[in-house]
PDB file of C-alpha atoms in Angstrom:
ATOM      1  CA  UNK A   1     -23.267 -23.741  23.039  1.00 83.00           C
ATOM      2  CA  UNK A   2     -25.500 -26.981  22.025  1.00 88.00           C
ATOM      3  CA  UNK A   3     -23.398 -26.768  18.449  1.00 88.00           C
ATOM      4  CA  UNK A   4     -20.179 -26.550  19.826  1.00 89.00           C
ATOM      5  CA  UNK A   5     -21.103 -29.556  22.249  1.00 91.00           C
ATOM      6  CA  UNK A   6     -22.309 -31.357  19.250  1.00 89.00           C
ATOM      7  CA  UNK A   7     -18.770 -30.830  17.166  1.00 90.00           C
ATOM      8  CA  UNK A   8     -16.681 -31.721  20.387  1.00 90.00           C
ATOM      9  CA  UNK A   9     -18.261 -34.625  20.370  1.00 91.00           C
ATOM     10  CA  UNK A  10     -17.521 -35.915  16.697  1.00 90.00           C
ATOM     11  CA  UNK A  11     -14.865 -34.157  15.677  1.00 86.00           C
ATOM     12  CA  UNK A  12     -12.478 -35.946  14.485  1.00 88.00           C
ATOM     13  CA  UNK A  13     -15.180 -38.381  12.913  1.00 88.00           C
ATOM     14  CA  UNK A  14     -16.757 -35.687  10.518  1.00 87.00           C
ATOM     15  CA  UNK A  15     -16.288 -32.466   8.912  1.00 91.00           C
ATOM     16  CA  UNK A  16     -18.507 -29.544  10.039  1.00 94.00           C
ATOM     17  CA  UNK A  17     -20.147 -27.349   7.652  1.00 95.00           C
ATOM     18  CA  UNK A  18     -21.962 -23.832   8.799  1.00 96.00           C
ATOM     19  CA  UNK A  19     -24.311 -22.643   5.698  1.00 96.00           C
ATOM     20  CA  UNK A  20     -24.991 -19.277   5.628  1.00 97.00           C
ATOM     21  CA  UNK A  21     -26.919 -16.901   3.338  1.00 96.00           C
ATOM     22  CA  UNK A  22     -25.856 -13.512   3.054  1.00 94.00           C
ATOM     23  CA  UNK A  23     -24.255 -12.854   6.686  1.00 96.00           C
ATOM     24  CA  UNK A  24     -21.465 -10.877   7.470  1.00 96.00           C
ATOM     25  CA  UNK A  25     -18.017 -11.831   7.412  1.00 96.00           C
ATOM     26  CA  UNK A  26     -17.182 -10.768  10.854  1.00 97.00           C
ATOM     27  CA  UNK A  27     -20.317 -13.552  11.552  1.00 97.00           C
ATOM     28  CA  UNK A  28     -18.982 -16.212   9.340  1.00 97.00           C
ATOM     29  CA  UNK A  29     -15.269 -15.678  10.403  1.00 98.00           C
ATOM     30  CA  UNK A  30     -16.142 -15.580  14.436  1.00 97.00           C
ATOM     31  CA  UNK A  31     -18.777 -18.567  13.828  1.00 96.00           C
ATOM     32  CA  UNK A  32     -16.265 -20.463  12.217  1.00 97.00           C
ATOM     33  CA  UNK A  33     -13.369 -19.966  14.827  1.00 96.00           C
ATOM     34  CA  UNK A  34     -15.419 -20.557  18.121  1.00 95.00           C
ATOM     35  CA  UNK A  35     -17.267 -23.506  16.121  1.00 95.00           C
ATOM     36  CA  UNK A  36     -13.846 -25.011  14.438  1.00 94.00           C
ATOM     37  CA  UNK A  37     -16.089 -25.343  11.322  1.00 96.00           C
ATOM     38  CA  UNK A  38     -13.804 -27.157   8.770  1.00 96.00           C
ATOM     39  CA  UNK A  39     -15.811 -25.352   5.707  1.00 96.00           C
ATOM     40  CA  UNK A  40     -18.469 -22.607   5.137  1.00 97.00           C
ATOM     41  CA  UNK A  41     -20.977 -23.482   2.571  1.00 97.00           C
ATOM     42  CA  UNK A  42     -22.796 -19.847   1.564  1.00 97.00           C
ATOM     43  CA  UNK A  43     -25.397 -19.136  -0.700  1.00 95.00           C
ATOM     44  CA  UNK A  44     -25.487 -15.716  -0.783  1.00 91.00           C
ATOM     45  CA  UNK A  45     -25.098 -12.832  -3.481  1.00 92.00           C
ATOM     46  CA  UNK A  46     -21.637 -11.681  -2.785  1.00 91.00           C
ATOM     47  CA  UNK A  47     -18.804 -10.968  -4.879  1.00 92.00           C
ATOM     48  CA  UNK A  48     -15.972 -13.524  -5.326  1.00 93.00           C
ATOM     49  CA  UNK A  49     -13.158 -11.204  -2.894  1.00 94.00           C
ATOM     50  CA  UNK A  50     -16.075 -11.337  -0.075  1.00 95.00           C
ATOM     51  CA  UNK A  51     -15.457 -15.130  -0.259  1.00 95.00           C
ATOM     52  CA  UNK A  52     -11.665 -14.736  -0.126  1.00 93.00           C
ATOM     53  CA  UNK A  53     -11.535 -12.604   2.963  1.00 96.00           C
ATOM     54  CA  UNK A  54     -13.202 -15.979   4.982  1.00 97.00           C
ATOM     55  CA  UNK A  55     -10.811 -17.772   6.938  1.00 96.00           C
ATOM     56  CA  UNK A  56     -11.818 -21.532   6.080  1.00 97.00           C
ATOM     57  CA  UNK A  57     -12.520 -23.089   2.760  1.00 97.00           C
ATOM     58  CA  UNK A  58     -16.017 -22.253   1.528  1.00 97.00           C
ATOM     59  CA  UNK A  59     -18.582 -23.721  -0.864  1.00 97.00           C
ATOM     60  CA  UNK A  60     -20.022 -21.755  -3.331  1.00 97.00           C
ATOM     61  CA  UNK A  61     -23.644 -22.578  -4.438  1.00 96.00           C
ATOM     62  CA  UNK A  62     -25.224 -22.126  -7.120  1.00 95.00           C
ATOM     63  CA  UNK A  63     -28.717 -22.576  -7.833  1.00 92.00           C
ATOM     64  CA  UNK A  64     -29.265 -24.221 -11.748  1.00 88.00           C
ATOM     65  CA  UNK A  65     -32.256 -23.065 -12.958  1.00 81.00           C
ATOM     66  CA  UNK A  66     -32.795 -26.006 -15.113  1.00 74.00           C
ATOM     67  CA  UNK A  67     -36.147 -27.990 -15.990  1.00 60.00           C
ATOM     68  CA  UNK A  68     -37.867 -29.009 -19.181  1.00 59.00           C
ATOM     69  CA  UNK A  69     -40.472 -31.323 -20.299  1.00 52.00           C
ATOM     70  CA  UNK A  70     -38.617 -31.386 -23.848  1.00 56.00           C
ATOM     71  CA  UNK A  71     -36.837 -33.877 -24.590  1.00 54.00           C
ATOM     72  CA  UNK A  72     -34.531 -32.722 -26.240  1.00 53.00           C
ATOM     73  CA  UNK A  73     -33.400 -30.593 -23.911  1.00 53.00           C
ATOM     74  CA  UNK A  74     -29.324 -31.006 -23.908  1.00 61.00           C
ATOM     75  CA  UNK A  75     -29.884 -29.595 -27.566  1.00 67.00           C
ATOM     76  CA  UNK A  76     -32.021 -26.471 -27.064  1.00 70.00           C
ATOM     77  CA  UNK A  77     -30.742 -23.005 -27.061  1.00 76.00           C
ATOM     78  CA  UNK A  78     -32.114 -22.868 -23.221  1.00 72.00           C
ATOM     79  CA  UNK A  79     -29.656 -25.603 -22.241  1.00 71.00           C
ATOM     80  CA  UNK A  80     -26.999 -24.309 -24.144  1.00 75.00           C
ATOM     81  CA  UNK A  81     -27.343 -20.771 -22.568  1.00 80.00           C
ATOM     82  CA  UNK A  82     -27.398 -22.221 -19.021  1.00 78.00           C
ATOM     83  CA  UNK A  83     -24.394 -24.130 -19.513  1.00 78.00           C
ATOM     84  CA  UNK A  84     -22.767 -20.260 -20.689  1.00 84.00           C
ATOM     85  CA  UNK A  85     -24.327 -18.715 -17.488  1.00 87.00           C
ATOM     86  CA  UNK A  86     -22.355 -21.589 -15.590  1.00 88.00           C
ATOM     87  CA  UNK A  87     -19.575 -21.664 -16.417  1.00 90.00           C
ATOM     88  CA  UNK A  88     -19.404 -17.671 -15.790  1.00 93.00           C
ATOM     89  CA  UNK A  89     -20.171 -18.344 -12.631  1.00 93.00           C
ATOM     90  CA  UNK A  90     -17.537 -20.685 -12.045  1.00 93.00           C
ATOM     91  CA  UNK A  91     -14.864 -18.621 -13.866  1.00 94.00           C
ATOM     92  CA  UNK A  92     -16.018 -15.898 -11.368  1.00 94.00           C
ATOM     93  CA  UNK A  93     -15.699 -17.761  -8.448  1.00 94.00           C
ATOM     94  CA  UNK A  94     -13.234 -20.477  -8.626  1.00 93.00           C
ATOM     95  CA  UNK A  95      -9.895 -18.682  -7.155  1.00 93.00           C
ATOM     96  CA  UNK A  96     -12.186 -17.597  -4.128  1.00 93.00           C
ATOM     97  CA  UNK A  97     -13.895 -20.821  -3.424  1.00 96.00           C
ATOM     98  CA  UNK A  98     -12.547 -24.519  -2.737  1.00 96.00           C
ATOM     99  CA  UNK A  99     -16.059 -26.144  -3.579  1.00 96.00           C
ATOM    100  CA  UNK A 100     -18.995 -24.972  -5.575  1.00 97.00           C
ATOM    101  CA  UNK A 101     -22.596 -26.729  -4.722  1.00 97.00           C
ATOM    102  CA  UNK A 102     -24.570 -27.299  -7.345  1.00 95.00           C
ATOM    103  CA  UNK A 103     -28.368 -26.969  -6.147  1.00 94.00           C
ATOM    104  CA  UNK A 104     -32.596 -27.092  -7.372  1.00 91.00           C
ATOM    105  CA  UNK A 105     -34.215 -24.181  -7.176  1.00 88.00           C
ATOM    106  CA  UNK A 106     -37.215 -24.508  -4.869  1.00 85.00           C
ATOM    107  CA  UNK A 107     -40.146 -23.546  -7.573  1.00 84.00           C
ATOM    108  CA  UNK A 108     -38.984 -26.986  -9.299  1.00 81.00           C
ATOM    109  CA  UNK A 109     -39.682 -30.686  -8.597  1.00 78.00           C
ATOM    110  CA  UNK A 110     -37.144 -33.594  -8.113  1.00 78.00           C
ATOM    111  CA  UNK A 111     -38.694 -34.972 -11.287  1.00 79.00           C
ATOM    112  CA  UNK A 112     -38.805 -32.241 -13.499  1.00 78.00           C
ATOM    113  CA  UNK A 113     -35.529 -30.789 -12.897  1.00 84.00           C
ATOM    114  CA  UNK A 114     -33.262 -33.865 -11.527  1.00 88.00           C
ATOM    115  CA  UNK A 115     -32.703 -35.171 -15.149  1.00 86.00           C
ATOM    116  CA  UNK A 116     -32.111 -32.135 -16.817  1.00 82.00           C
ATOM    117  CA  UNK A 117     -29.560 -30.864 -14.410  1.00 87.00           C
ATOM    118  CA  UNK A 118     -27.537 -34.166 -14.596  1.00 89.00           C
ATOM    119  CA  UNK A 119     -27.581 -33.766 -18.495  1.00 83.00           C
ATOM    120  CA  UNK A 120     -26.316 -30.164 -18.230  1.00 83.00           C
ATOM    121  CA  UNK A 121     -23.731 -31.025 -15.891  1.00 88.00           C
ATOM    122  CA  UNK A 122     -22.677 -34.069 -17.779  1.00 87.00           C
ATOM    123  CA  UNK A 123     -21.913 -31.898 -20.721  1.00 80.00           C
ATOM    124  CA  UNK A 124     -19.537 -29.641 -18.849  1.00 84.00           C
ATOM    125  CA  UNK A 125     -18.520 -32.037 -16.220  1.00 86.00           C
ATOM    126  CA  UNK A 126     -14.728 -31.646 -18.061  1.00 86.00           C
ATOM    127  CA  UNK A 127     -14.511 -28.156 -17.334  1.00 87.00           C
ATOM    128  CA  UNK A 128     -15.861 -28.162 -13.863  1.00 90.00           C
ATOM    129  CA  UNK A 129     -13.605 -28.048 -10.921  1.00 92.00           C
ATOM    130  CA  UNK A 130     -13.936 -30.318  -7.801  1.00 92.00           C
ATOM    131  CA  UNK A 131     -18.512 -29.821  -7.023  1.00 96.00           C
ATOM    132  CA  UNK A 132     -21.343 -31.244  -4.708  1.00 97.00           C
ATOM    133  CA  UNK A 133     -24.385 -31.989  -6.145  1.00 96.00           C
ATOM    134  CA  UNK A 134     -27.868 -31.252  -4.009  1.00 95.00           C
ATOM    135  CA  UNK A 135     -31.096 -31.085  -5.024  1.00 90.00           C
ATOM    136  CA  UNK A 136     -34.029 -33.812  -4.412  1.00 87.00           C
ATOM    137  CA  UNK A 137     -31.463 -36.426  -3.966  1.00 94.00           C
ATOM    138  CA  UNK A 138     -32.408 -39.499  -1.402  1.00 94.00           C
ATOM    139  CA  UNK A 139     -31.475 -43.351  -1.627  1.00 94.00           C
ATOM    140  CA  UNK A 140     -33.800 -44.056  -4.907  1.00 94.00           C
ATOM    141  CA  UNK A 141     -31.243 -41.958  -7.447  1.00 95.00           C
ATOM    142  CA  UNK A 142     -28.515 -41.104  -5.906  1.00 96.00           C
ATOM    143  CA  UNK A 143     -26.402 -43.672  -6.955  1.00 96.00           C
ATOM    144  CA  UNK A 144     -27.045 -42.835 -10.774  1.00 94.00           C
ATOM    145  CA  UNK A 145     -26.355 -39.308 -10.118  1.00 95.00           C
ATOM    146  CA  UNK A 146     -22.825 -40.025  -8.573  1.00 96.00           C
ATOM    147  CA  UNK A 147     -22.611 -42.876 -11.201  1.00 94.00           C
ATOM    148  CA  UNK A 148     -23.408 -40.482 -14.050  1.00 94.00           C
ATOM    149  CA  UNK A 149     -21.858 -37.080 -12.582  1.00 95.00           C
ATOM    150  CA  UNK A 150     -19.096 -38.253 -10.330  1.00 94.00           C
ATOM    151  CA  UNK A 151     -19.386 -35.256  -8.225  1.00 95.00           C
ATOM    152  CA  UNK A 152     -16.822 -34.456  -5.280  1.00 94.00           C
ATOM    153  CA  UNK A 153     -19.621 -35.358  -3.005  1.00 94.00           C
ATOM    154  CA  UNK A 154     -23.386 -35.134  -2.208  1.00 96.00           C
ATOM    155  CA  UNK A 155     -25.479 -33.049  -0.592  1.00 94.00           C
ATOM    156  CA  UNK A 156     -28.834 -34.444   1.190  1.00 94.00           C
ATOM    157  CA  UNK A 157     -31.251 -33.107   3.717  1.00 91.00           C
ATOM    158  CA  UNK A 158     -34.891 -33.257   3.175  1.00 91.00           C
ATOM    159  CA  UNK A 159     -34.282 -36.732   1.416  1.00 93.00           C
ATOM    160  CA  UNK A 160     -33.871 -38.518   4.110  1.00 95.00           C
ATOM    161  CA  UNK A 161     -36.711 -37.163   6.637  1.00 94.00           C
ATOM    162  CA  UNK A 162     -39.260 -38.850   7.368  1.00 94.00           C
ATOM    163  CA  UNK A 163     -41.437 -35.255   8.235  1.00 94.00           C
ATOM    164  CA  UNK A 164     -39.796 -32.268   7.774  1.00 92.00           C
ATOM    165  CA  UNK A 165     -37.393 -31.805   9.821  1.00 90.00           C
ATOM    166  CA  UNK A 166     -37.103 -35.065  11.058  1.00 95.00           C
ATOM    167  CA  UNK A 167     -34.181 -37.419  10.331  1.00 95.00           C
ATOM    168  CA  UNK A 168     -35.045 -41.180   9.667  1.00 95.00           C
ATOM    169  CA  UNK A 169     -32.264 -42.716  10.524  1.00 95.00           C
ATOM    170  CA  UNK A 170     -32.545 -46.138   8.468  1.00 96.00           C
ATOM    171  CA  UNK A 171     -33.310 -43.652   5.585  1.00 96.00           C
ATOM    172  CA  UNK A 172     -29.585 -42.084   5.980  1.00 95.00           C
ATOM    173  CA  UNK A 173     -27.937 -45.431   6.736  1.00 96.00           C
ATOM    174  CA  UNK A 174     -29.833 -46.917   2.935  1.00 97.00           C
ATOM    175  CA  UNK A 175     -28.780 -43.500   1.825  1.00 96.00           C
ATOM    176  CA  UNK A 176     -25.374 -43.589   2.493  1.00 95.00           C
ATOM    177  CA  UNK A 177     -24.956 -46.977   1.645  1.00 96.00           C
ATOM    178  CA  UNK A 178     -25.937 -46.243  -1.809  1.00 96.00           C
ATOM    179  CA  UNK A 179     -23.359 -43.572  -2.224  1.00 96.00           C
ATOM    180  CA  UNK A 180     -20.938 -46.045  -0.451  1.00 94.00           C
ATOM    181  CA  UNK A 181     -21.683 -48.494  -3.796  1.00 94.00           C
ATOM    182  CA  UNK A 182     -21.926 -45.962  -6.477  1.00 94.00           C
ATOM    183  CA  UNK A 183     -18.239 -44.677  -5.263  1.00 90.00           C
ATOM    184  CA  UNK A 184     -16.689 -48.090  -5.331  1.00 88.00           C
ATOM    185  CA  UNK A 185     -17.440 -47.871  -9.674  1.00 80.00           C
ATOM    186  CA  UNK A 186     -15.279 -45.238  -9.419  1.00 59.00           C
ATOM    187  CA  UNK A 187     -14.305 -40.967  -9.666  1.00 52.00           C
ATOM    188  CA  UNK A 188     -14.310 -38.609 -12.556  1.00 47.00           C
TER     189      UNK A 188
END
């Protein structure tokens, strides 16, 4: 009841996103009716006709398990084989999803995965369909990410906290107005 009270009171004003991880589709599909969630962003292990069978667009994420200390990173066989692995995971997916999220696996740091991931992605940006970007993004790099990446959008939560959990709100406005400036340079 408190979520549907929150979407009455800004729809219109934002698009509503339920995230789910492995829940049925009677769940998703009844959530997503008596919620009017505009898109369902899952990060489960399901095959690409579960994600057909739900009734609004979904978002597909996909964890890139991408980090090195090498430098020469965008050149190693490990890059090279995680750029394969993507892009049969897009192939896969792409006629059952509108979105895919691209996303840090936990066990890795902002710092030691952030730049490698952007490299990857940079590499096969051209044969990537429409993608949001997530993973240990707040108002200090986000605006070279979208500047370097030109993702469909972003995707920020603990980034702009100020404890877990908690939302600092001057964090989100510095935050957004960062992706507000990186936008204006442009879209890929």
């Amino acid at each position: 009841e408190k979520a549907c009270d929150i979407i009455a009171q800004f729809k219109g004003s934002a698009q509503f996103v339920g995230v789910f991880e492995d829940a049925t589709l009677d769940l998703i599909n009844e959530l997503a009716a008596k919620l009017t969630l505009d898109l369902v962003q899952c990060h489960g292990t399901e095959p690409p006709e579960y994600y057909s069978r739900i009734r609004v667009p979904v978002i597909k994420a996909y964890v890139l398990h991408i980090a090195s200390h090498d430098n020469t990173w965008s050149d190693s066989p490990q890059c090279k084989q995680q750029q394969h692995e993507l892009f049969e995971f897009v192939e896969q997916f792409k006629r059952s999803v509108k979105y895919f999220l691209f996303d840090r696996p936990k066990k890795f740091s902002q710092e030691e995965w952030l730049p490698y991931a952007v490299e990857a992605l940079k590499e096969a940006n051209a044969f990537l369909p429409e993608y949001l970007f997530a993973g240990g993004l707040n108002e200090r790099n986000v605006g070279k990410v979208i500047e370097e990446l030109r993702p469909f959008g972003v995707d920020v939560a603990s980034g702009v906290e100020q404890s877990p959990g908690v939302k600092d709100h001057a964090k989100i406005a510095l935050f957004c107005e960062t992706v507000r400036r990186a936008q204006s340079v442009g879209r890929r």
